mmCIF file of C-alpha atoms in Angstrom:
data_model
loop_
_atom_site.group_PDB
_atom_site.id
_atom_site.type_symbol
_atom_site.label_atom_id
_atom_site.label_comp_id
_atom_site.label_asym_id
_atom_site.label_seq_id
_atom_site.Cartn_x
_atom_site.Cartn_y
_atom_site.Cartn_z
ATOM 1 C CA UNK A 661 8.087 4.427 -24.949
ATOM 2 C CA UNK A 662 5.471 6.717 -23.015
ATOM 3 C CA UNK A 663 5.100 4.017 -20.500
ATOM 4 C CA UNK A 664 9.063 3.887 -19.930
ATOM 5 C CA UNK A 665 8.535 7.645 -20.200
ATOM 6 C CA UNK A 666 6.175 7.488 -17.283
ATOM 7 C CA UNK A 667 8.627 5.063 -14.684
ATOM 8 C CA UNK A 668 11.623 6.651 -15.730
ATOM 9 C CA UNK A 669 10.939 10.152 -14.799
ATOM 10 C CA UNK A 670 8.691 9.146 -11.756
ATOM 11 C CA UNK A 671 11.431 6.217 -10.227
ATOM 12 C CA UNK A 672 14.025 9.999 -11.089
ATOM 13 C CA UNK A 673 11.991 11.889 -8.514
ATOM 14 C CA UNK A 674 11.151 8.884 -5.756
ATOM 15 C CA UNK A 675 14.928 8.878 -5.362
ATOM 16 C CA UNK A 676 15.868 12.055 -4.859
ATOM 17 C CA UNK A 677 13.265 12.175 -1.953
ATOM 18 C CA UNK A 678 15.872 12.085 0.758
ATOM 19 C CA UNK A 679 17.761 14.899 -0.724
ATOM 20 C CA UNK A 680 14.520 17.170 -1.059
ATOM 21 C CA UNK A 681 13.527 15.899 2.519
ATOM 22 C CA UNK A 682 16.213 17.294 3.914
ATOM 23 C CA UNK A 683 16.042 20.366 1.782
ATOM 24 C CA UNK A 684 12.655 21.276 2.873
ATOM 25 C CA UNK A 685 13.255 20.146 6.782
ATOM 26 C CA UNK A 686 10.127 18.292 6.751
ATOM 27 C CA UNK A 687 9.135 15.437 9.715
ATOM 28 C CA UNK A 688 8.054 12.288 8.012
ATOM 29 C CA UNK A 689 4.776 13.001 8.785
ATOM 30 C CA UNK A 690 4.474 16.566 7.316
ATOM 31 C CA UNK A 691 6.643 14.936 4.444
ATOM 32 C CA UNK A 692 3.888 12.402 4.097
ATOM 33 C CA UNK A 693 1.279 14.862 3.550
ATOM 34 C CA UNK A 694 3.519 16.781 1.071
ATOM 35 C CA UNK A 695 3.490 13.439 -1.100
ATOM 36 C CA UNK A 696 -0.103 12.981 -0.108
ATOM 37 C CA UNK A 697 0.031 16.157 -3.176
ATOM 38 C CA UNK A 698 1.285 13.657 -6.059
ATOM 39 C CA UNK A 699 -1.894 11.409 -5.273
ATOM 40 C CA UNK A 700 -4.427 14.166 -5.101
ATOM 41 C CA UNK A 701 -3.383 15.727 -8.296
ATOM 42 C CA UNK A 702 -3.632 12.375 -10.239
ATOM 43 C CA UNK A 703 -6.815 11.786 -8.406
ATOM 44 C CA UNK A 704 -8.241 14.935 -9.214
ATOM 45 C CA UNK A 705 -7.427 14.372 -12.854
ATOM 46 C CA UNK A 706 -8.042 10.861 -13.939
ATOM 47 C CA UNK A 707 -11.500 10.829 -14.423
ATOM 48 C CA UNK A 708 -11.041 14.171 -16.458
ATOM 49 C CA UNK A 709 -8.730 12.126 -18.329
ATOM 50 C CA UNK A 710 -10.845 9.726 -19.364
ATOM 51 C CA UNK A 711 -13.291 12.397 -20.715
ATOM 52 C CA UNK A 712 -10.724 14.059 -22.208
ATOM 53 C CA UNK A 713 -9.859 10.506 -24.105
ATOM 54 C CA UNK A 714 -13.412 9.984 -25.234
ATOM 55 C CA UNK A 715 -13.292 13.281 -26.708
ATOM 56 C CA UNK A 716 -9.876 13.766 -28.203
ATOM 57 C CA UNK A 717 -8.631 10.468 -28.443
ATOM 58 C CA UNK A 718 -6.153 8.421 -26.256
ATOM 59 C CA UNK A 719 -3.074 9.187 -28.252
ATOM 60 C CA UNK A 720 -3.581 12.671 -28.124
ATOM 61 C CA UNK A 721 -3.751 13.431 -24.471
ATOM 62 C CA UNK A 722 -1.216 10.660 -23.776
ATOM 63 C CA UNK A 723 1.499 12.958 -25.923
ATOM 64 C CA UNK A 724 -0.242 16.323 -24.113
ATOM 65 C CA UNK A 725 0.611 14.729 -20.496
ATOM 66 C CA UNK A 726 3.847 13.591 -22.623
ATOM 67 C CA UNK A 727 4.642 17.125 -22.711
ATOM 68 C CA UNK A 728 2.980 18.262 -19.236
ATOM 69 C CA UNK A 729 4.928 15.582 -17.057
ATOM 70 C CA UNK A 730 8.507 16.451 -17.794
ATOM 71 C CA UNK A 731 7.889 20.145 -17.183
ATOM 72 C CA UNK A 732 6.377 19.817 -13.980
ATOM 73 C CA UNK A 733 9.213 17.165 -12.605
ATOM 74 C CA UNK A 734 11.750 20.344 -12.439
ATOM 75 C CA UNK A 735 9.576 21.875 -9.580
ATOM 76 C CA UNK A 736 10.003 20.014 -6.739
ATOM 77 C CA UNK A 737 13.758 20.718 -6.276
ATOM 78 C CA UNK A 738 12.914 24.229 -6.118
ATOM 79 C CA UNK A 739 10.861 24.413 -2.811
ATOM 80 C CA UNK A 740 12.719 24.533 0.764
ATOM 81 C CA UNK A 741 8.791 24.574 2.372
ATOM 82 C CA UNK A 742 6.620 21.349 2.867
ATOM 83 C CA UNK A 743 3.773 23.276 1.979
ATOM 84 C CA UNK A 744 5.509 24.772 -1.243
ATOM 85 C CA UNK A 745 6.692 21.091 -2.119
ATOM 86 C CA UNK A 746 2.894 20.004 -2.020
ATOM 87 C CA UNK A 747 1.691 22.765 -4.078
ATOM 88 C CA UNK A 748 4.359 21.944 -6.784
ATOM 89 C CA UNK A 749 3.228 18.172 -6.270
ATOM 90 C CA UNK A 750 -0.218 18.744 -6.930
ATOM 91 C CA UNK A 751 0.991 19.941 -10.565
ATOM 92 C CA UNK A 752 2.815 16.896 -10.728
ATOM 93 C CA UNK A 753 0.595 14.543 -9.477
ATOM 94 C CA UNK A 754 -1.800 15.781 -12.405
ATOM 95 C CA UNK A 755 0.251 15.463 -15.385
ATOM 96 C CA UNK A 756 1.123 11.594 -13.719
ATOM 97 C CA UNK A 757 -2.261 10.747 -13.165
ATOM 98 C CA UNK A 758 -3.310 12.109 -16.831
ATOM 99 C CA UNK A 759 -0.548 10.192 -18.777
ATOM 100 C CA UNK A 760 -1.799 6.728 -16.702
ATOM 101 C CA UNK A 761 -5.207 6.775 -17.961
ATOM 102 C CA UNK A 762 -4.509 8.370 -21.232
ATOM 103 C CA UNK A 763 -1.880 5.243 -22.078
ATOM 104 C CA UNK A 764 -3.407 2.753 -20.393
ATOM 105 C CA UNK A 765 -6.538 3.701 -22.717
ATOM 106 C CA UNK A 766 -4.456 3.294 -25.559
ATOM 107 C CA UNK A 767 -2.979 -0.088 -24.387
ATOM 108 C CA UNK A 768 -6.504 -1.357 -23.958
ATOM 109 C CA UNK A 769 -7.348 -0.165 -27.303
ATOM 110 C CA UNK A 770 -3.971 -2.295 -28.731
ATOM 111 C CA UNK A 771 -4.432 -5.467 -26.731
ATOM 112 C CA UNK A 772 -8.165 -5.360 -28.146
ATOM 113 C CA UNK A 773 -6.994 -5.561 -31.557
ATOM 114 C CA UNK A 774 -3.706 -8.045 -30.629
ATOM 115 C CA UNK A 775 -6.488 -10.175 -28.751
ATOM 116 C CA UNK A 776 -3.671 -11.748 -26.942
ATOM 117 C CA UNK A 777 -3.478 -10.411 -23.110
ATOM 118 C CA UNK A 778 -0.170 -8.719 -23.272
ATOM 119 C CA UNK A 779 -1.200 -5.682 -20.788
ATOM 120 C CA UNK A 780 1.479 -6.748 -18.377
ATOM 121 C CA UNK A 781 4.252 -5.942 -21.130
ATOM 122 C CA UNK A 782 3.081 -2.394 -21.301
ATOM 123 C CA UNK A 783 3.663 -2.263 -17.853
ATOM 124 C CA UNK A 784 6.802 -4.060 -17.600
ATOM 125 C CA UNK A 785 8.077 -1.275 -19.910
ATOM 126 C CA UNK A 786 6.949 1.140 -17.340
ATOM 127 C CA UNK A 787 9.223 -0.760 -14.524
ATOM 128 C CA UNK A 788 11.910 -1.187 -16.903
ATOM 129 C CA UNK A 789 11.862 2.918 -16.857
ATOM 130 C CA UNK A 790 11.818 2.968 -13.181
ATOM 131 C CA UNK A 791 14.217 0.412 -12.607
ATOM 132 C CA UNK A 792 16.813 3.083 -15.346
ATOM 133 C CA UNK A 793 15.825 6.023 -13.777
ATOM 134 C CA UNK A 794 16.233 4.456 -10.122
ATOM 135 C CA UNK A 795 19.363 3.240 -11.542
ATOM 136 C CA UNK A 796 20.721 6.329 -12.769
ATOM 137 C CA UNK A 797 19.783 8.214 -9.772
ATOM 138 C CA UNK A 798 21.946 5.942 -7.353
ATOM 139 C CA UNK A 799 24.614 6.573 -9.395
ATOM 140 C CA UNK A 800 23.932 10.425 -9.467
ATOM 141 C CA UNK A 801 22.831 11.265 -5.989
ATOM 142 C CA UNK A 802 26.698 11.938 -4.291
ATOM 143 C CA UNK A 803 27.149 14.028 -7.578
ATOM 144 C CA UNK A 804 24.454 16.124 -8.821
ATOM 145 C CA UNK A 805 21.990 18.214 -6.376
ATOM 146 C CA UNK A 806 18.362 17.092 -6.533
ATOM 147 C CA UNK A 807 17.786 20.532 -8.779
ATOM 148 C CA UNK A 808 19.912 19.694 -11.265
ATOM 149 C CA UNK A 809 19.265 15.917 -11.992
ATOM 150 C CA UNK A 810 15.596 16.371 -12.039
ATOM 151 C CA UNK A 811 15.951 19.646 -14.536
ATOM 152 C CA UNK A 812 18.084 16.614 -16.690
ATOM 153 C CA UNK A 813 15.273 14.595 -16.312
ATOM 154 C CA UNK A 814 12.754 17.245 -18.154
ATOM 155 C CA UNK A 815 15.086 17.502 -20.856
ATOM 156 C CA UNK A 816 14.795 14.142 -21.706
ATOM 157 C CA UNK A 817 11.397 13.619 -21.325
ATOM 158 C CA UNK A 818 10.719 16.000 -23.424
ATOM 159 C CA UNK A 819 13.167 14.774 -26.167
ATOM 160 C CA UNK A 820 11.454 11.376 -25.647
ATOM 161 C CA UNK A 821 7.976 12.631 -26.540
ATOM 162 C CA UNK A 822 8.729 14.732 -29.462
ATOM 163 C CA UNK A 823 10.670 11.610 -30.800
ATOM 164 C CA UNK A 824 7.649 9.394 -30.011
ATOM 165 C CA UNK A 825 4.767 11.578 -29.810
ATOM 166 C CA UNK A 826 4.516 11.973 -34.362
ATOM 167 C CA UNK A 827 4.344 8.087 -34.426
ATOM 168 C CA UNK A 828 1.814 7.710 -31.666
ATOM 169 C CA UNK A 829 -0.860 10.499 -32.968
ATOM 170 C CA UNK A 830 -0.611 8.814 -36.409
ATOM 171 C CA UNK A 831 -2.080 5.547 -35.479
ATOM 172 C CA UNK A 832 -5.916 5.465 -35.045
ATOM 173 C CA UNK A 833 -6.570 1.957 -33.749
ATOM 174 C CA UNK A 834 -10.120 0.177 -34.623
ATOM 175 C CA UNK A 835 -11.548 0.927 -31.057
ATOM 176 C CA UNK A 836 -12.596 -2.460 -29.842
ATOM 177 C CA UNK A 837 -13.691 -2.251 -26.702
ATOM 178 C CA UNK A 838 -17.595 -2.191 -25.215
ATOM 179 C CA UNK A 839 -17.610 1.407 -25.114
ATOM 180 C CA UNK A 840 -17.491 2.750 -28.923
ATOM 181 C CA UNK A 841 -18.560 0.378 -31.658
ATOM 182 C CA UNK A 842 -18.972 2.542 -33.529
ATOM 183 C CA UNK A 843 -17.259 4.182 -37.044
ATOM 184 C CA UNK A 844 -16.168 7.324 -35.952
ATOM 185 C CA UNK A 845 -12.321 8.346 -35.862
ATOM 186 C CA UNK A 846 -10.365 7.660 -32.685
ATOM 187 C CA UNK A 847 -10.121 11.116 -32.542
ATOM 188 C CA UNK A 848 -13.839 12.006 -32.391
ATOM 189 C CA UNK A 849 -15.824 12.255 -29.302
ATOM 190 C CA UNK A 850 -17.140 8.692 -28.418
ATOM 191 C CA UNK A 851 -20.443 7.897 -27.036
ATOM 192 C CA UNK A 852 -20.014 6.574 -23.318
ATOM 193 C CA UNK A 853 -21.630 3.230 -22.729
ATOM 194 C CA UNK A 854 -23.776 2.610 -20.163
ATOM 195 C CA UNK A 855 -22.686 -0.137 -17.979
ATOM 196 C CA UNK A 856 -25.238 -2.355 -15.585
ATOM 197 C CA UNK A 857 -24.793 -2.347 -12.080
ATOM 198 C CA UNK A 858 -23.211 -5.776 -12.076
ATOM 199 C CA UNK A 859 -20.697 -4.563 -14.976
ATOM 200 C CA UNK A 860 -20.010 -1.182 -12.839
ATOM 201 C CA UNK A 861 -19.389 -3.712 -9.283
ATOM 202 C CA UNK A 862 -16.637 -5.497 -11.281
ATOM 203 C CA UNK A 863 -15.298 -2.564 -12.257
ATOM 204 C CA UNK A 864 -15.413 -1.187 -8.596
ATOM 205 C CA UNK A 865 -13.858 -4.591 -7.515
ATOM 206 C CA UNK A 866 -11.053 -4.608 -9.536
ATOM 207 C CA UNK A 867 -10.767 -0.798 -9.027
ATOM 208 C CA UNK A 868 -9.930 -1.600 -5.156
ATOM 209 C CA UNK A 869 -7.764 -4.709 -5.922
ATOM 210 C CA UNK A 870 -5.725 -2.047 -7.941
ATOM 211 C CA UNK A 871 -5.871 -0.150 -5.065
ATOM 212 C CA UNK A 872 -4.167 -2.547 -2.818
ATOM 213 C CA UNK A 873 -1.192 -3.019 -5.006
ATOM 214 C CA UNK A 874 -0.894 0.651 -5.897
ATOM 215 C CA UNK A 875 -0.376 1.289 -1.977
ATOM 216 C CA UNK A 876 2.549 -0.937 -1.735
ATOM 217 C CA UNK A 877 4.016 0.280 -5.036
ATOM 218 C CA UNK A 878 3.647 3.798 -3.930
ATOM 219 C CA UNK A 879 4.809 2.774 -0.118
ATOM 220 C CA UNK A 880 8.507 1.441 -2.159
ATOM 221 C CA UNK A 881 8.851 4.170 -3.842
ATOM 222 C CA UNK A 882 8.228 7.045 -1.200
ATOM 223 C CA UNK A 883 9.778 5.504 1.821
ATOM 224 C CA UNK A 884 11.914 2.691 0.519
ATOM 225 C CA UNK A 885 14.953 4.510 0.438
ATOM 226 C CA UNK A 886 14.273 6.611 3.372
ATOM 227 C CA UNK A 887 13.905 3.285 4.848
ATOM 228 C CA UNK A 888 16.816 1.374 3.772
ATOM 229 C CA UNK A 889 19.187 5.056 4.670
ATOM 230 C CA UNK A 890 17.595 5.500 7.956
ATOM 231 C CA UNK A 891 16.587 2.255 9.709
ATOM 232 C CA UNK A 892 19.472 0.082 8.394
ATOM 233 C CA UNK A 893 22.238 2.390 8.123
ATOM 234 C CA UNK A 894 22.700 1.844 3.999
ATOM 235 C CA UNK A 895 24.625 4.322 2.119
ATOM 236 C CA UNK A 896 22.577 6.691 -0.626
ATOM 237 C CA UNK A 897 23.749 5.004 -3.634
ATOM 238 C CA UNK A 898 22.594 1.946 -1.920
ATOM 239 C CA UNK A 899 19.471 2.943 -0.945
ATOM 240 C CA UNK A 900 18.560 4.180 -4.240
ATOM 241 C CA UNK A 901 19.345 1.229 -5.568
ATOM 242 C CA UNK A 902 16.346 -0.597 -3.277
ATOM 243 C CA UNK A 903 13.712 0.839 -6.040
ATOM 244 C CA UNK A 904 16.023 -0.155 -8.870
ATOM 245 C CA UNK A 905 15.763 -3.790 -7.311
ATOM 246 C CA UNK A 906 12.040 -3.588 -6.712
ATOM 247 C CA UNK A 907 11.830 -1.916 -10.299
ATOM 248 C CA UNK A 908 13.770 -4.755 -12.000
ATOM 249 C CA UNK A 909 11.575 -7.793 -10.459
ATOM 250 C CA UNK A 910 8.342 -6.040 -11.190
ATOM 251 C CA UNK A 911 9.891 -5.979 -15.101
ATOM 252 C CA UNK A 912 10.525 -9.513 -15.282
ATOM 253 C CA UNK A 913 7.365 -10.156 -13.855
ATOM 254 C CA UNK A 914 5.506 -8.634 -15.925
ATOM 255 C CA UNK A 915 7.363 -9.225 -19.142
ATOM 256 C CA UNK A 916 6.689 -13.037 -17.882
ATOM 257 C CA UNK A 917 2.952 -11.630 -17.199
ATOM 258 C CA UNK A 918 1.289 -12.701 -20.430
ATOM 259 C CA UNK A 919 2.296 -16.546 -20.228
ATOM 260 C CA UNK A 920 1.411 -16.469 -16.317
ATOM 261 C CA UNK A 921 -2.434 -15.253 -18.157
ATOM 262 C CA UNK A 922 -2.271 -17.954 -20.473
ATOM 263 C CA UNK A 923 -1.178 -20.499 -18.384
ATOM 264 C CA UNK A 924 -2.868 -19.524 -15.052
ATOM 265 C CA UNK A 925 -5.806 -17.008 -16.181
ATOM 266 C CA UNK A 926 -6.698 -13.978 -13.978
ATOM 267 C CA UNK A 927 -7.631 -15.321 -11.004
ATOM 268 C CA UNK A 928 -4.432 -17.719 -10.120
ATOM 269 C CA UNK A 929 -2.492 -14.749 -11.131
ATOM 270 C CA UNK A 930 -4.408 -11.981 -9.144
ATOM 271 C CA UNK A 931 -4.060 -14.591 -5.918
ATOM 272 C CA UNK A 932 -0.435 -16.110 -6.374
ATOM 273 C CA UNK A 933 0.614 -12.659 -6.929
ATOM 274 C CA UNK A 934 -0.733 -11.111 -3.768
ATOM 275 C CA UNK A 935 0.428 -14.207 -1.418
ATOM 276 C CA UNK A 936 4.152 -13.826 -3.083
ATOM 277 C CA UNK A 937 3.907 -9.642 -2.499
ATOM 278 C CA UNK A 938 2.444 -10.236 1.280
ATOM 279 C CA UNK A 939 5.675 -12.220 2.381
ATOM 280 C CA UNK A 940 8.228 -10.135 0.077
ATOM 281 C CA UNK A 941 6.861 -7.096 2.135
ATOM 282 C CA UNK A 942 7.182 -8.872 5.464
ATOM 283 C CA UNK A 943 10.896 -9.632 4.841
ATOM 284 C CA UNK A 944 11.742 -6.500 3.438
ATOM 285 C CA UNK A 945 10.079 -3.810 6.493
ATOM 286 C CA UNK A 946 11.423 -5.935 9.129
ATOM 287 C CA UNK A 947 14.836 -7.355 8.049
ATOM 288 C CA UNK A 948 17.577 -6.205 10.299
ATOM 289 C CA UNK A 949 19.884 -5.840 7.598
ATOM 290 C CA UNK A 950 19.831 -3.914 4.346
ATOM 291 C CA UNK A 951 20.735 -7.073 2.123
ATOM 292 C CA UNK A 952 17.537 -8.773 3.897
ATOM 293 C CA UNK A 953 15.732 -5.965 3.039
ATOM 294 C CA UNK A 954 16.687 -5.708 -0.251
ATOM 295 C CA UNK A 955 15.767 -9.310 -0.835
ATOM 296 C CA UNK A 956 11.799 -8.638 0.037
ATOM 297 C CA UNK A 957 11.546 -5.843 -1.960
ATOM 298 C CA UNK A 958 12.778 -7.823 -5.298
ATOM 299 C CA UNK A 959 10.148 -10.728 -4.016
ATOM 300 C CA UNK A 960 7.609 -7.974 -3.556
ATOM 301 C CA UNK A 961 7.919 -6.460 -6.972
ATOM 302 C CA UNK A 962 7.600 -9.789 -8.277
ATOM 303 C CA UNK A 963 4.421 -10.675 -6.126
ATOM 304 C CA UNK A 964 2.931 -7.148 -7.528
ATOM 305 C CA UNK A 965 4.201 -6.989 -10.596
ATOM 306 C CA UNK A 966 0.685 -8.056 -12.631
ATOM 307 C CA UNK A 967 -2.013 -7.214 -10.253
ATOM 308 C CA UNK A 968 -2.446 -3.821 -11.000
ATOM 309 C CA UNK A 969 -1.907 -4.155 -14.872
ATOM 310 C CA UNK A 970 -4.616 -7.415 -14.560
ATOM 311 C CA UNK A 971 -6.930 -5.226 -13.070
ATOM 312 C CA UNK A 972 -6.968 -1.935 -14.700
ATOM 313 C CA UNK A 973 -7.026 -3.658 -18.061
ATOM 314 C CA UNK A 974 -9.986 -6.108 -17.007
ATOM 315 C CA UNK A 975 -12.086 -2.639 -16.308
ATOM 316 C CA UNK A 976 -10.705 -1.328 -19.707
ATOM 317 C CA UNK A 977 -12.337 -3.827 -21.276
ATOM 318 C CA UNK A 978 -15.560 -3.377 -19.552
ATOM 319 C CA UNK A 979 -15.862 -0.013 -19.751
ATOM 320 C CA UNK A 980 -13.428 1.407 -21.945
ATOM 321 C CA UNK A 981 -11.642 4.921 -21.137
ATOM 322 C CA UNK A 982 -14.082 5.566 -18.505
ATOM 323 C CA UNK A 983 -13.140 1.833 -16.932
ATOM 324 C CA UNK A 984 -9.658 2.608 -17.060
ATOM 325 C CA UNK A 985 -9.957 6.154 -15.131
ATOM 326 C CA UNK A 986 -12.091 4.928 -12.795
ATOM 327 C CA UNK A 987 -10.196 1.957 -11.949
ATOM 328 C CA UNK A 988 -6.993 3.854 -11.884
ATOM 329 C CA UNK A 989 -8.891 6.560 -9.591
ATOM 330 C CA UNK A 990 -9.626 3.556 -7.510
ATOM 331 C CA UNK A 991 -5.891 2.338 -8.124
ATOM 332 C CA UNK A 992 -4.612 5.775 -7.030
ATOM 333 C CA UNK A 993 -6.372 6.216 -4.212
ATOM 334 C CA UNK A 994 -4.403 3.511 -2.351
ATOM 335 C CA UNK A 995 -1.280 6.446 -3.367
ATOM 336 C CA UNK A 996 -3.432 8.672 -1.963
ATOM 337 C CA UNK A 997 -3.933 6.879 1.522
ATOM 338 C CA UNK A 998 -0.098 5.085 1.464
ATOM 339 C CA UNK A 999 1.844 8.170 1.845
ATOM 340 C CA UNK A 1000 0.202 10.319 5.131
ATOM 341 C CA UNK A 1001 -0.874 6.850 6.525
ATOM 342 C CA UNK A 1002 2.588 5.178 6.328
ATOM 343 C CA UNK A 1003 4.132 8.493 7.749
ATOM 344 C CA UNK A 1004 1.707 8.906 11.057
ATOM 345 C CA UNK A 1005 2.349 5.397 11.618
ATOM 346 C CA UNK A 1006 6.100 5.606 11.189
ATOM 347 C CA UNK A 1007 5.840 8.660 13.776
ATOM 348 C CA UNK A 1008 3.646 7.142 16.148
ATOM 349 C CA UNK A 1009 5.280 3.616 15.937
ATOM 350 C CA UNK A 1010 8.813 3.223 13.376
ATOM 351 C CA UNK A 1011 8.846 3.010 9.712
ATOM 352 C CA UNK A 1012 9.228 -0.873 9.549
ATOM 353 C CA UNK A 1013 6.012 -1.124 11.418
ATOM 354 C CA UNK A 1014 4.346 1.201 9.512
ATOM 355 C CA UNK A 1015 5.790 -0.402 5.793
ATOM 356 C CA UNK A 1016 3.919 -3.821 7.069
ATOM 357 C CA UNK A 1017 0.431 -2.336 6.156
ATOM 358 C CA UNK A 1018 1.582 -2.960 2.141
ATOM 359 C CA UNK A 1019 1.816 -6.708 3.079
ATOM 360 C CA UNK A 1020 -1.934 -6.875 5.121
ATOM 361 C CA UNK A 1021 -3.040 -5.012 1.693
ATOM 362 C CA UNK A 1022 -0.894 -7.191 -0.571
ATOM 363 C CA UNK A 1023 -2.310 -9.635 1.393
ATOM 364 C CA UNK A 1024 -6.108 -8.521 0.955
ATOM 365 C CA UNK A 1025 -5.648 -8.063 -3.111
ATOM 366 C CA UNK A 1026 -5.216 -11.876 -3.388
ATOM 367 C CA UNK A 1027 -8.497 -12.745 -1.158
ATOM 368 C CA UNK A 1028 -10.473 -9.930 -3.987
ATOM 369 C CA UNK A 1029 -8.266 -11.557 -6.535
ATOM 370 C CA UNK A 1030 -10.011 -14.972 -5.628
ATOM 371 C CA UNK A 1031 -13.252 -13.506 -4.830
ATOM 372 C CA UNK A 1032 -13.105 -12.061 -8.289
ATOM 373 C CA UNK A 1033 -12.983 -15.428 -9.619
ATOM 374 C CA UNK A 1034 -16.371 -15.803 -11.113
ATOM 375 C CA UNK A 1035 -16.065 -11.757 -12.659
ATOM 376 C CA UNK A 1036 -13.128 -13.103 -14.703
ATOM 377 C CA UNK A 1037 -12.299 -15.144 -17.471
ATOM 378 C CA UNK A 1038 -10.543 -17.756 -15.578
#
């Protein structure tokens, strides 16, 4: 539920983008570095976050950022500044980037004890929240103003986590992974493990190979509707509806994601995934129609829809919390670059052009993938 949580009220705010755009009367490159806030808050906090998990638990600060993200979601609508819509991002961007590592913990902690590789479901739950809340915000966005739909959003959130939060702070999974054998509660501090350098490169690879994929998914869902309303003429509803489709692959991708690991291990995956993603994203920034367009972006979310799950959970289980915020700081540093980089370049050159650079790093996660091949179990 926290992970539908998490896409749900993020895919809410991605499509209201054009409306706040507009609001504010930013460029897209001054935009760009407005979004460049959501990035830098999570950035800032994840590897606080994964402190904060080896002190308190997982399940703790997952239903704190349970509480933190819906209230912060309300504030964007309420600038008409680029600079004021950064600030409020930065807030954002924290409470995202603390709920990511906090539940992804908590999933590594699960799949430990499951011993089955079912990280990819946790995620597809996640696009299956996007792919509502992109949903629901097609439908919305002639109706409601941005202020209003995104203060609906909080509400729920927040009626989400104190419905789920009681269930999730009662379970104290056996911790499993390298970093705590030990018998201490969950909730007690945990003794960080010290990794070897060779442990610590893998965890750095698959860091940047989440990196890769968390460019293009963060390139979709900033500038994919902007793209679809402005270079190919689509209505809003329409547009909005480009993330839903891009939301909706990555779910059945993922929810298909543990037999592809079964039946293909890590490194087909990682490599077929990224080759798939590379030539979604091709078709979909430089289709001349909409439909086209449409078409790579479900092909993309398909191509991406394991890689970053694959990867974040392979450093969980190297490294525990601290693998998991460091991959994800890794992950979300490709956010970090994608928004200000894809918005120069769609200045200096168009947005089509500048929405290729998630295919050459699409592209560039399947040659780590393979390179990886000898770091993972397949």
């Amino acid at each position: 539920m926290f992970f539908a949580l998490d896409g749900f009220l993020f895919a809410g705010w991605v499509v209201r983008i054009p409306a706040i755009k507009q609001q504010t009367g930013a460029s897209a490159s001054t935009l760009g570095l407005a979004l460049l806030g959501v990035s830098a808050g999570a950035v800032i906090t994840m590897m606080l976050t994964g402190r904060l998990c080896r002190r308190y638990g997982s399940h703790a600060v997952t239903v704190a950022c349970g509480v933190l993200l819906p209230l912060s979601i309300a504030l964007p609508a309420q600038t008409h500044s680029a600079l004021s819509l950064g600030l409020v991002l930065l807030v954002f961007g924290a409470a995202y980037g603390g709920m990511n590592v906090a539940m992804n913990s908590a999933a590594v902690d699960l799949v430990a004890e499951l011993r089955r590789p079912v990280m990819p479901s946790f995620h597809a739950a996640f696009s299956l929240g996007g792919m509502v809340g992109a949903g629901l915000g097609g439908l919305v966005a002639g109706g409601l103003s941005a202020s209003t739909h995104l203060f609906l959003l909080a509400g729920v959130g927040l009626l989400v986590t104190a419905f789920a939060g009681p269930a999730l702070l009662r379970h104290r999974p056996a911790r499993t992974a390298p970093e705590a054998h030990t018998p201490q509660s969950h909730s007690q501090r945990q003794p960080q493990r010290k990794l070897d350098p060779r442990a610590r490169r893998i965890v750095v690879l698959f860091g940047v190979i989440a990196l890769c994929t968390a460019y293009g998914e963060g390139a979709l869902a900033d500038w994919g509707a902007l793209h679809l309303e402005q270079d190919l003429d689509a209505h809003p509803g329409l547009a909005a509806a480009g993330y839903a489709l891009f939301a909706l692959t990555m779910t059945i991708g993922r929810l298909t994601g543990t037999l592809l690991l079964e039946r293909l291990g890590q490194t087909r995956t990682l490599v077929l995934g990224g080759a798939v993603a590379a030539a979604g994203m091709l078709l979909g920034a430089l289709a001349p129609t909409a439909w086209l367009a449409l078409a790579g972006f479900a092909v993309t979310g398909l191509g991406l829809a394991n890689i970053f799950p694959v990867a974040v959970g392979r450093a969980g289980e190297l490294a525990g919390p601290s693998g998991v915020a460091a991959a994800s700081t890794l992950g979300y540093g490709g956010m970090l670059l994608g928004p200000p980089a894809i918005g120069f370049l769609a200045d200096w050159f168009s947005l089509p052009i500048a929405l290729t650079t998630v295919a050459l790093l699409a592209a560039a996660a399947a040659a780590l993938g393979y390179g990886a091949r000898n770091a993972t179990h397949a």
